[in-house]
XYZ file of C-alpha atoms in Angstrom:
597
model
C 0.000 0.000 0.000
C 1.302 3.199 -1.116
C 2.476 5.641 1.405
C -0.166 8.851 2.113
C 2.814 11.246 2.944
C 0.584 14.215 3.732
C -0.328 12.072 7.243
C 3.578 11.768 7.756
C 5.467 13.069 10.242
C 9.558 12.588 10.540
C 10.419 12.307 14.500
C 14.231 12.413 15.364
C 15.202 11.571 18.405
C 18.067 12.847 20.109
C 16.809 12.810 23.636
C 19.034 10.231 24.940
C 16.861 7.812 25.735
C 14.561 5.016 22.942
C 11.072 6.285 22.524
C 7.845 4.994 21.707
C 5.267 7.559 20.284
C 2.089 7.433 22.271
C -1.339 8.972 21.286
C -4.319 9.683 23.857
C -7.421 7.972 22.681
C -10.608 10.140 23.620
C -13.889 8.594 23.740
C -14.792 10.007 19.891
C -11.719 8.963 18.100
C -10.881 5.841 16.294
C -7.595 4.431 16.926
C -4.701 5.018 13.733
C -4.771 2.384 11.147
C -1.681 -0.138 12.718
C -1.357 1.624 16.035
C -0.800 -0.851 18.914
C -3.517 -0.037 21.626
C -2.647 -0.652 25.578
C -4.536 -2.574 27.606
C -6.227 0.228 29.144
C -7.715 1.213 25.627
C -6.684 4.828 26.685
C -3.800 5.118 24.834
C -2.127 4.304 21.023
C 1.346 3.539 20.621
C 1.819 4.675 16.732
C 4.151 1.855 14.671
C 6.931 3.127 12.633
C 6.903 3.635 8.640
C 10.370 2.150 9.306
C 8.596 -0.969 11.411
C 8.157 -1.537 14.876
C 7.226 0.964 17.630
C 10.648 1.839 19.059
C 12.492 5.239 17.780
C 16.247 3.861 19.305
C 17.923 7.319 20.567
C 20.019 8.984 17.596
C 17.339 7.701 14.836
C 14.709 8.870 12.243
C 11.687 7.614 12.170
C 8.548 8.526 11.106
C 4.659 8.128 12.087
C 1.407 8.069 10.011
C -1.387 10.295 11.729
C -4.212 9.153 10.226
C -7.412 8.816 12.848
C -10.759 9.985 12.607
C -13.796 10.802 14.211
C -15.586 8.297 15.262
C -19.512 8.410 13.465
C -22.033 9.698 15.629
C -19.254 11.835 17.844
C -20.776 14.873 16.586
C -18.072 15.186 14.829
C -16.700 13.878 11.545
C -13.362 13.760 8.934
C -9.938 13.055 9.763
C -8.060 14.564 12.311
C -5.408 17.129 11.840
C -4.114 18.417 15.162
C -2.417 15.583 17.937
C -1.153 16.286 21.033
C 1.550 13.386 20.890
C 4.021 12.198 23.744
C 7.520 10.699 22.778
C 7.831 8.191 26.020
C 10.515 5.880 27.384
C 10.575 3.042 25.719
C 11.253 1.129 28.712
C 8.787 2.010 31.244
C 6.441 4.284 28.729
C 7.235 7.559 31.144
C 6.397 10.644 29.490
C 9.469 12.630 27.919
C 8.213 15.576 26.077
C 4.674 16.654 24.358
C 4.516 17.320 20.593
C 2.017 19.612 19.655
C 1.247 18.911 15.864
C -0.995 20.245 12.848
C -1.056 19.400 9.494
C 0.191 21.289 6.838
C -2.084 22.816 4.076
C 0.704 22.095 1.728
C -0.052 18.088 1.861
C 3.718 17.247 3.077
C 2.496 16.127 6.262
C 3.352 17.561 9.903
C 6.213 19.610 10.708
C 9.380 17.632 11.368
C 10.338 16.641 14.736
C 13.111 16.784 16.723
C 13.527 16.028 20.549
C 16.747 16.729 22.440
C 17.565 16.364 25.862
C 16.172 20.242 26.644
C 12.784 19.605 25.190
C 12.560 16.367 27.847
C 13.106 19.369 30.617
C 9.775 20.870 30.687
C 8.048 17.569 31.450
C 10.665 16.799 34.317
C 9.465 19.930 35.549
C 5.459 18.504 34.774
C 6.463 15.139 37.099
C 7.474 17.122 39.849
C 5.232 19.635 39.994
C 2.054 17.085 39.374
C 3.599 15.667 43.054
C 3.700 18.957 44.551
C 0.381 19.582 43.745
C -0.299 16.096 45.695
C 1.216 16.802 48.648
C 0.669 20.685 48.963
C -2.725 20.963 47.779
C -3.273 23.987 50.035
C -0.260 26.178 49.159
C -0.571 29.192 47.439
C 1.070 27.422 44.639
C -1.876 25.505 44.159
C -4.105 27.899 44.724
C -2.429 30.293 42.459
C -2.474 27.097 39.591
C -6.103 26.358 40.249
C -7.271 30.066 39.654
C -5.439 30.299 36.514
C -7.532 26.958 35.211
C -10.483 29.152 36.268
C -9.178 32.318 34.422
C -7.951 30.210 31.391
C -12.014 28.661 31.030
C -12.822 32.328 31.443
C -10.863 33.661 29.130
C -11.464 31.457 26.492
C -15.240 32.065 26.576
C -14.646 35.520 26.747
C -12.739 35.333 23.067
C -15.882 33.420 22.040
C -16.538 35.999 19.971
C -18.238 33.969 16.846
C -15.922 35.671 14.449
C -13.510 33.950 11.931
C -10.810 34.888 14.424
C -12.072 33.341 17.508
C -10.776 29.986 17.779
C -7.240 30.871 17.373
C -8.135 33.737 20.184
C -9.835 31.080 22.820
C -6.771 29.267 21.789
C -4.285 32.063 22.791
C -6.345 32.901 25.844
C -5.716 29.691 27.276
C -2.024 29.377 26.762
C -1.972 32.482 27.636
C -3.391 32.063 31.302
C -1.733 28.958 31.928
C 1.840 29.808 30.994
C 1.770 33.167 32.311
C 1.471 31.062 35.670
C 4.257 28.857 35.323
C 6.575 31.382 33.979
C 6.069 33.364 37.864
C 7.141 30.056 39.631
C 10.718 29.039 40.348
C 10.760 25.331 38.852
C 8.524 24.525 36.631
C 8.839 27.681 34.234
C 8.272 25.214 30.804
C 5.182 23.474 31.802
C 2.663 23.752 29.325
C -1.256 22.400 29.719
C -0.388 19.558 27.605
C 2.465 18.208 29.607
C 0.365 18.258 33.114
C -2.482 16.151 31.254
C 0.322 13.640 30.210
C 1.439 12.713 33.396
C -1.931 12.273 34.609
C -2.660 10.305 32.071
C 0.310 8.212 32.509
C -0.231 8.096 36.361
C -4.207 6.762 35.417
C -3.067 4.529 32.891
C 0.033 2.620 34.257
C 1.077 1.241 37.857
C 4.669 1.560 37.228
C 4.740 4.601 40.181
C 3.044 2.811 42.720
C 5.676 0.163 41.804
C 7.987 2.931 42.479
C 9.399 1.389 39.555
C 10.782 -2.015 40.935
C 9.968 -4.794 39.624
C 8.539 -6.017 42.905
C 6.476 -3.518 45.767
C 4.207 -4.977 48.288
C 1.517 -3.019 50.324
C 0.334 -3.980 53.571
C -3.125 -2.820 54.183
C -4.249 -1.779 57.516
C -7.946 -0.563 58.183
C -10.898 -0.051 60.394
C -14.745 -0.524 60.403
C -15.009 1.916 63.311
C -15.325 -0.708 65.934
C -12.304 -2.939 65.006
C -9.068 -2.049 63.704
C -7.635 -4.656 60.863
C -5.091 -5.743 59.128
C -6.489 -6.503 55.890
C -3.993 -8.313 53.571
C -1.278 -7.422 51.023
C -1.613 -5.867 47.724
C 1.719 -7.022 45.615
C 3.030 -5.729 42.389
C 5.346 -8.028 40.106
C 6.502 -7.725 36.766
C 7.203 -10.858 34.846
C 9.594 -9.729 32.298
C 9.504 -6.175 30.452
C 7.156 -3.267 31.210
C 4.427 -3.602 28.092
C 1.303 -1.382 27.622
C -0.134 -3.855 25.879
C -0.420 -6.476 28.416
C -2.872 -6.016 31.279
C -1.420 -3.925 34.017
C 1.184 -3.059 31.478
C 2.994 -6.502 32.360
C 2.886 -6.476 36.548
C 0.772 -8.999 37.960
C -0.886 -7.001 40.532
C -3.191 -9.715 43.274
C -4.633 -9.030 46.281
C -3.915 -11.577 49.607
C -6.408 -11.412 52.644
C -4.972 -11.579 55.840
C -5.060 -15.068 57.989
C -5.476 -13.136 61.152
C -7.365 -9.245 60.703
C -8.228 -8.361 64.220
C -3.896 -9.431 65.109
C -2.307 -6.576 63.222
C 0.621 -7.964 64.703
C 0.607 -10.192 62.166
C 1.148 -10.132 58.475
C -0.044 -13.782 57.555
C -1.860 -13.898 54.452
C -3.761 -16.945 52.377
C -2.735 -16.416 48.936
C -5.123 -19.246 48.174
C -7.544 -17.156 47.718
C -5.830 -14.503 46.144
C -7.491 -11.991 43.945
C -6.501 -10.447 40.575
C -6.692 -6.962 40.630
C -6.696 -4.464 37.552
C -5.326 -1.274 37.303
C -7.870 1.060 35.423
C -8.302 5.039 35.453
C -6.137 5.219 38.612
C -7.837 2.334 40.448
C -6.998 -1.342 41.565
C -10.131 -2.957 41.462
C -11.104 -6.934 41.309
C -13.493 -6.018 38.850
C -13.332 -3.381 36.436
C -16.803 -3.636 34.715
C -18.108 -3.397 38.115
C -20.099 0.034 39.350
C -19.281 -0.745 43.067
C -16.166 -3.588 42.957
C -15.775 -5.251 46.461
C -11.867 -3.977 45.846
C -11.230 0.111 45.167
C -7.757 0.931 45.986
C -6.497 4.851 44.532
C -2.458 5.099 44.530
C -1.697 8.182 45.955
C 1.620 10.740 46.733
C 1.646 11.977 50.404
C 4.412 13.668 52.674
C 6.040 11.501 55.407
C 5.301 14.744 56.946
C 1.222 14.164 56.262
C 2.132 11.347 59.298
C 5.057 12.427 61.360
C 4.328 16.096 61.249
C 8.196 16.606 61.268
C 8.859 20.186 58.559
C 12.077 18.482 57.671
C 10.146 15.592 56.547
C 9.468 16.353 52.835
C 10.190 12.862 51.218
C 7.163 11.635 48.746
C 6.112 8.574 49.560
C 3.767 6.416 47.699
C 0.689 4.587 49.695
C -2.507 2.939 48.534
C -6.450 3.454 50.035
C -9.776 2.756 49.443
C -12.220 -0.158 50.092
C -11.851 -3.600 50.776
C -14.449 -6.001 51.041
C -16.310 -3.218 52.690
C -13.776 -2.089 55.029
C -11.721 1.561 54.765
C -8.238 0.792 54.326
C -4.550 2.884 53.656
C -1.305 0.487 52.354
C 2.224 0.699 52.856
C 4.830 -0.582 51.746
C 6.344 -1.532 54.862
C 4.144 -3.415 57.375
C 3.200 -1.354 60.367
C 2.104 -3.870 63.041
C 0.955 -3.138 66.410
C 3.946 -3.656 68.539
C 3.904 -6.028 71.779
C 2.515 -4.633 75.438
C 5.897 -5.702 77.081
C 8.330 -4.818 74.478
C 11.124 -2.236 75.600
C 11.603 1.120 73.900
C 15.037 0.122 72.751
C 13.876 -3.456 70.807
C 11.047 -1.335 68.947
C 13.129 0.319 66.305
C 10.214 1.254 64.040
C 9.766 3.714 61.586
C 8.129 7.022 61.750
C 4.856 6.206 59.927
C 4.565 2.892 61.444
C 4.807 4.810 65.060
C 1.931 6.810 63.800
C -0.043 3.707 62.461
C 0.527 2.171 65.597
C -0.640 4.858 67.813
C -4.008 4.602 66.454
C -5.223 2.099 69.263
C -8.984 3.010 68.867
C -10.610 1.668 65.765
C -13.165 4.912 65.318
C -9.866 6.707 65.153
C -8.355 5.133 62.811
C -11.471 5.347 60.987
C -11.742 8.929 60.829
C -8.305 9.485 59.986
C -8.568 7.202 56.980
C -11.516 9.246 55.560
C -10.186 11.937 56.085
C -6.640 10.955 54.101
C -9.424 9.221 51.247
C -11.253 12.857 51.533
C -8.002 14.442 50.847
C -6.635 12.277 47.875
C -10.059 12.822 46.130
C -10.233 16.512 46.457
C -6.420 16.468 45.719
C -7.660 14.786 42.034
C -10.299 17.518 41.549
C -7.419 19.421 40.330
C -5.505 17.181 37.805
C -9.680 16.939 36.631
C -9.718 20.685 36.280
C -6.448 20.669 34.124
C -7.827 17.752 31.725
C -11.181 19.456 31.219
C -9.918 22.528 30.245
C -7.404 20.463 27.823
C -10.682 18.642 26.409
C -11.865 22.577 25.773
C -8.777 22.878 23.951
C -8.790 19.829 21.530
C -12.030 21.073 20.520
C -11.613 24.666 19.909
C -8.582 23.420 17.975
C -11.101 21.178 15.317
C -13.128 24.847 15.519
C -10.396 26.384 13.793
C -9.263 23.987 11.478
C -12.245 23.575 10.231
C -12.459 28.094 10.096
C -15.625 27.228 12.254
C -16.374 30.773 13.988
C -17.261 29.975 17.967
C -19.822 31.938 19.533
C -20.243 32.112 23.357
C -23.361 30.246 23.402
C -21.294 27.520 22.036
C -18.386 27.788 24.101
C -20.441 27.364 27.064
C -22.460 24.876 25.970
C -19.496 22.616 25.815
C -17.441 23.593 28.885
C -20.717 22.352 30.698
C -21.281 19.093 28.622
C -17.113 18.627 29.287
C -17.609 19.377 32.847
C -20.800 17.527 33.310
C -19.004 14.357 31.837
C -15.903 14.596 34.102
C -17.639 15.315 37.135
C -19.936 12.053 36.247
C -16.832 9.518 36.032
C -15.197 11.215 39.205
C -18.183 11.006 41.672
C -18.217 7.218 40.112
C -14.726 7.234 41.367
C -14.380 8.941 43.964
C -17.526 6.918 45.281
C -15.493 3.270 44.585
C -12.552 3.672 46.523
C -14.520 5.989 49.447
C -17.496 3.658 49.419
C -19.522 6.972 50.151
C -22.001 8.786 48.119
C -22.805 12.114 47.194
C -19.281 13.355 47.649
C -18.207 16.959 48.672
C -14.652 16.689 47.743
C -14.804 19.432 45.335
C -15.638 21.534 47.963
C -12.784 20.706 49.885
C -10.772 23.340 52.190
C -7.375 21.802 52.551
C -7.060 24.055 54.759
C -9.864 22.851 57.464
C -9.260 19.179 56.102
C -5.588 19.579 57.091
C -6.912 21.529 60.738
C -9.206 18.160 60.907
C -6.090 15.651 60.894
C -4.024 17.473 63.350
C -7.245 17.270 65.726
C -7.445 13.680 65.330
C -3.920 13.351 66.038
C -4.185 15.141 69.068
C -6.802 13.414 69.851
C -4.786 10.186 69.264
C -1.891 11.706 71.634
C -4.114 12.601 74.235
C -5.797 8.953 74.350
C -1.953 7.257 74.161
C -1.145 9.991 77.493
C -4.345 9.005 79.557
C -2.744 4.782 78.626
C 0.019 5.791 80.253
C -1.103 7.808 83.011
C -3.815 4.628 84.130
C -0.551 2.734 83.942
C 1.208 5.006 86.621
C -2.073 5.503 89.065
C -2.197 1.728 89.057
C 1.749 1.530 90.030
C 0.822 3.964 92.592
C -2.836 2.441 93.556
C -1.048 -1.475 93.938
C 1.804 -0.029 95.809
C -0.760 1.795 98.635
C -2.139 -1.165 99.171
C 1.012 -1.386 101.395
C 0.684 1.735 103.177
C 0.666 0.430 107.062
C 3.986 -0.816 105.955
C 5.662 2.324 104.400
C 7.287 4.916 105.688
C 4.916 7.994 106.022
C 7.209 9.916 103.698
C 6.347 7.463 101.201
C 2.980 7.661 101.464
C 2.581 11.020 101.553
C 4.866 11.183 98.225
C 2.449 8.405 96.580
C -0.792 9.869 97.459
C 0.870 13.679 96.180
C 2.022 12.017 92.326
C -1.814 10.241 92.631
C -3.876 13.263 93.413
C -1.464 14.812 90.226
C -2.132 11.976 87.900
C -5.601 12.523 88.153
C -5.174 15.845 87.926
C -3.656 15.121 84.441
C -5.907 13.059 83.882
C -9.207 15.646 84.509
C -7.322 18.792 82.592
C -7.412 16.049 79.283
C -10.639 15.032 79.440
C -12.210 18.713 79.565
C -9.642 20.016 77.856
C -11.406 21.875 73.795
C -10.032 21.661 70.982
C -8.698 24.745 70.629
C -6.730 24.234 74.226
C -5.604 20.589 73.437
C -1.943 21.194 71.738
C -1.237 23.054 74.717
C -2.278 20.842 77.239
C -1.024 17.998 75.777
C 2.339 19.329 76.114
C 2.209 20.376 79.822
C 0.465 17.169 80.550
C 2.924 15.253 79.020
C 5.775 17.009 80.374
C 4.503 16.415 83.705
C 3.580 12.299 82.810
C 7.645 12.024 81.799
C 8.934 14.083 84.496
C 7.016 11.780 87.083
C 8.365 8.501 86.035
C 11.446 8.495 87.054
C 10.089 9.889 90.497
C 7.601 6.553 90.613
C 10.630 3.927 89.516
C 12.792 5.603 92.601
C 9.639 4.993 94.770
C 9.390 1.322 93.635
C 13.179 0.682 94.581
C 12.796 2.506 98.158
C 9.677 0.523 99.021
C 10.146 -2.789 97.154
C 11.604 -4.966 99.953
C 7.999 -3.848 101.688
C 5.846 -5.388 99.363
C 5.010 -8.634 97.511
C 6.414 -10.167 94.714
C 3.515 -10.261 92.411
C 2.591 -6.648 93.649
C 6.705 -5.859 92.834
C 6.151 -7.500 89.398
C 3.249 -5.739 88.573
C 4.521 -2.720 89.238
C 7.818 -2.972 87.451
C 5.626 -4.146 84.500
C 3.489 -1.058 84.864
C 5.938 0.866 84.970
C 7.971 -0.245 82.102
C 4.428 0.420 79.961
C 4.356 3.918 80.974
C 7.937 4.511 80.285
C 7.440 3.139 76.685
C 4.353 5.433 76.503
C 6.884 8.509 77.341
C 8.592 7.569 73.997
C 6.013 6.781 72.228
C 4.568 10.128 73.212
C 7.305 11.831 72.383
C 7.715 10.234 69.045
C 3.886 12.221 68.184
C 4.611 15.486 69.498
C 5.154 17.878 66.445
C 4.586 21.249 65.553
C 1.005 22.726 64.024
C 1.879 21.949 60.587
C -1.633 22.626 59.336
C -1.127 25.932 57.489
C 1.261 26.149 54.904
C 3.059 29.287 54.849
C 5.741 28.722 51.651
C 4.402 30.623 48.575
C 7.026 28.086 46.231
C 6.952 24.562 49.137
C 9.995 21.920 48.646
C 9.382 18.268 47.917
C 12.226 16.572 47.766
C 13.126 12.986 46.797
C 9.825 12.722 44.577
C 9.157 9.216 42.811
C 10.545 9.526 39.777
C 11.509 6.912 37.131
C 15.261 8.155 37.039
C 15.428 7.332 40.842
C 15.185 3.844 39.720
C 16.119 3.483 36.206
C 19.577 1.497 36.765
């Protein structure tokens, strides 16, 4: 078959790394002639002229852009204006964003060529489509959020129904949107385009919650509100290459229930009854057909900081949450079991997040904070959904003026809202599988408040981990009284003064608001360490006085409360709940070069 060279484009590649071209499929456009579709059916990868689908770094290669309309789309022809995205060939990250259009000459596209600059403004895309995660409430994101607004704006604005007004609603939107990244420090090449790539990769492939390995297991953890759980594992493994085509791009992604839920000690699981999952817009479900799948787990970026609290900790990390068989669930990928009564402070070398994890003795806690983190990732993907409706506006106003269609204002709006209508219609489906709520307000989100909401709970979670330990030093003091016509009346009186204190503690906790809590928390707690010593040099003056088992239970009480101090400690933090950098700092963000040996 002869070659239609006014569908040609010439792609060289001098990027340093092997591409594959990849194409975005929307829902009323036929895939090329010869293009290799993934899995997910949400992307093309376009074949050669040359053969194959891999432009090796240093080559020439060419593509055919040849799709169409779909009948019935409302609209009709070929197209003539792609968005493409030269990839990695190895795990199909994006590298840089091609925007093409045909030329009216009938040679075909412009001529391509991507060097190792043009792959910068997309490195700048990855990072700042984390930042966004993980700082939804700086003024960054505010800032990037009303320039969406003022780009829809604008464009309708230019609506004007003139020959000249698609190229103008064109201009108005690149206009708003890199005017905005051209005032931040980082991320000064961004374009629309690039930010709806990533997402689009992120939705499309698991290779980030992989982290890129060829092997990641999550350990989910999760409450009904009356009993905390461990769930099970979720495990990621690639058998051989990264390939779009094959399902989960070529991981084998299965979830394991747990042996023993209600002993989160415990990581047993029975992969006997193991479950495939699928990875589909963003989700691993166990059944993607499936309006409300039994298994709705969303990948998500967070801070460590979201869990220590600790500024300096500004490492992403990757977790997984949703539902599970009807119970509300986070993953790690380290497990974070509850640690032993009688274990010492020095054998518990755990890490940060699983101290936090572990602190959440009461189930309704851990409930709340997990819909509250769920609450969080959801609203945090109301914005990536704000960037790829605006890009839908785009591609259309683009077929507007190739075809020298004049847009009017009536128009315009008329499909912002149908765009809008439709995204907002697959994210409440969303957003409802992996929250297993309805009706969601997570467009309406403050981060803000959300943020203020957390740091409540996790006082809250302090202040019920200092009343453990202060029960655990009345009861040293209330078993060693029971000896008092045998101890010295120093003694006694010294007892009786750190028990009427205790329960002084104990009062100023329980009636202490919200708005008081931080700070009582920290005197409380400062008093709770202080005493312990105090009570352990009691139990050696007066030990020869009492019993054995009273000694015993004592010491063991003791030791409790003195693990308590740490683990106290560990949760004390500063109010990190506004966020006062206009440009914040992520650092270490998961990034495919981190791991690419």
């Amino acid at each position: 078959m002869a070659t239609d060279n006014s569908t040609l484009c010439k792609i060289t590649n001098q990027s340093g790394k092997d591409m594959v071209i990849a194409l975005a499929l929307s829902g009323n456009e036929t895939p090329a002639p010869g293009s290799v579709t993934t899995a997910s059916r949400q992307l093309a990868l376009l074949p050669l002229a040359e053969g194959g689908t891999v432009l090796k770094n240093g080559a020439t290669g060419s593509v055919s852009l040849n799709q169409s309309y779909q009948p019935g789309s409302g609209e009709e022809g070929p197209i003539k204006d792609y968005d493409l995205t030269g990839s990695d060939s190895t795990w199909l990250y994006p590298l840089v964003q091609l925007s093409l259009s045909q030329l009216d000459n009938g040679t075909g596209y412009p001529p391509q060529t991507v060097t190792p600059g043009n792959t910068q403004a997309m490195s700048q895309a990855i990072n700042f489509y984390q930042l966004l995660a993980v700082y939804p409430d700086s003024q960054l994101a505010d800032d990037y959020m009303k320039a969406l607004s003022a780009a829809k704006e604008a464009a309708v604005a230019k609506a004007a129904g003139s020959g000249q007004s698609a190229q103008d609603m064109l201009d108005a939107i690149d206009g708003q949107v890199s005017n905005f990244f051209k005032t931040t420090k980082e991320y000064a090449d961004v374009t629309l385009a690039d930010m709806v790539a990533v997402d689009s990769y992120y939705a499309n492939f698991p290779f980030v919650w992989a982290q890129y390995k060829d092997s990641l297991t999550y350990y989910l953890y999760g409450s009904d509100g009356e009993t905390g759980q461990f769930v099970g594992t979720v495990s990621l493994d690639k058998e051989g290459a990264a390939d779009g085509q094959k399902a989960n791009a070529g991981y084998t992604c299965l979830f394991a229930p747990a042996i023993h839920p209600n002993t989160t000690s415990r990581t047993d699981t029975d992969d006997s009854k193991a479950v495939p999952l699928t990875y589909a817009k963003g989700l691993f479900v166990d059944d993607a057909t499936a309006a409300k799948p039994k298994i709705a787990l969303k990948g998500s970026f967070l801070l460590k900081q979201f869990f220590t609290a600790k500024e300096e900790d500004t490492q992403v990390m990757t977790v997984v949450g949703g539902q599970c068989n009807g119970v509300t669930c986070i993953g790690f990928d380290t497990p974070q079991p509850s640690r032993t009564k009688h274990k010492t402070a020095a054998q518990s070398q755990v890490t940060p997040v699983e101290k936090y994890w572990n602190a959440l003795v009461n189930p309704k806690s851990q409930l709340d904070m997990l819909i509250s983190i769920l609450t969080f990732v959801g609203a945090v993907a109301f914005i990536a959904i704000n960037a790829v409706t605006i890009y839908k506006i785009y591609r259309w106003v683009k077929a507007r003026r190739r075809a020298n269609e004049p847009v009017t204002a009536e128009n315009a709006r008329k499909r912002l809202a149908l765009v809008e209508d439709e995204s907002e219609e697959e994210s409440e489906v969303t957003f409802g599988q992996y929250t297993g709520g309805s009706n969601p307000q997570w467009k309406k989100v403050d981060f803000a408040q959300v943020r203020k909401e957390i740091e409540l709970e996790r006082l809250e979670i302090t202040k019920a981990k200092l009343l453990e330990g202060l029960e655990e030093q009345r009861s040293s003091m209330d078993g060693i009284l029971e000896y008092f016509r045998v101890l010295k009346a120093s003694d006694v009186v010294e007892i009786q003064s750190e028990a009427v204190d205790i329960g002084d503690s104990i009062d100023a906790l329980n009636e202490a608001t919200p708005e008081k809590l931080k700070d009582i928390i920290a005197a409380e707690y400062k008093a709770f360490s202080a005493r312990q010593p105090k009570l352990k040099s009691v139990l050696d003056r007066v030990s020869d006085a009492i019993s054995d088992d009273t000694n015993q239970m004592v010491t063991e009480s003791l030791e409790r409360s003195a693990k308590i101090v740490d683990q106290v400690n560990d949760m004390q933090h500063e109010d990190e709940s506004e966020i006062e950098d206009e440009d914040p700092f992520v650092r270490d963000p998961i990034r495919p070069w981190e791991w690419i040996k």
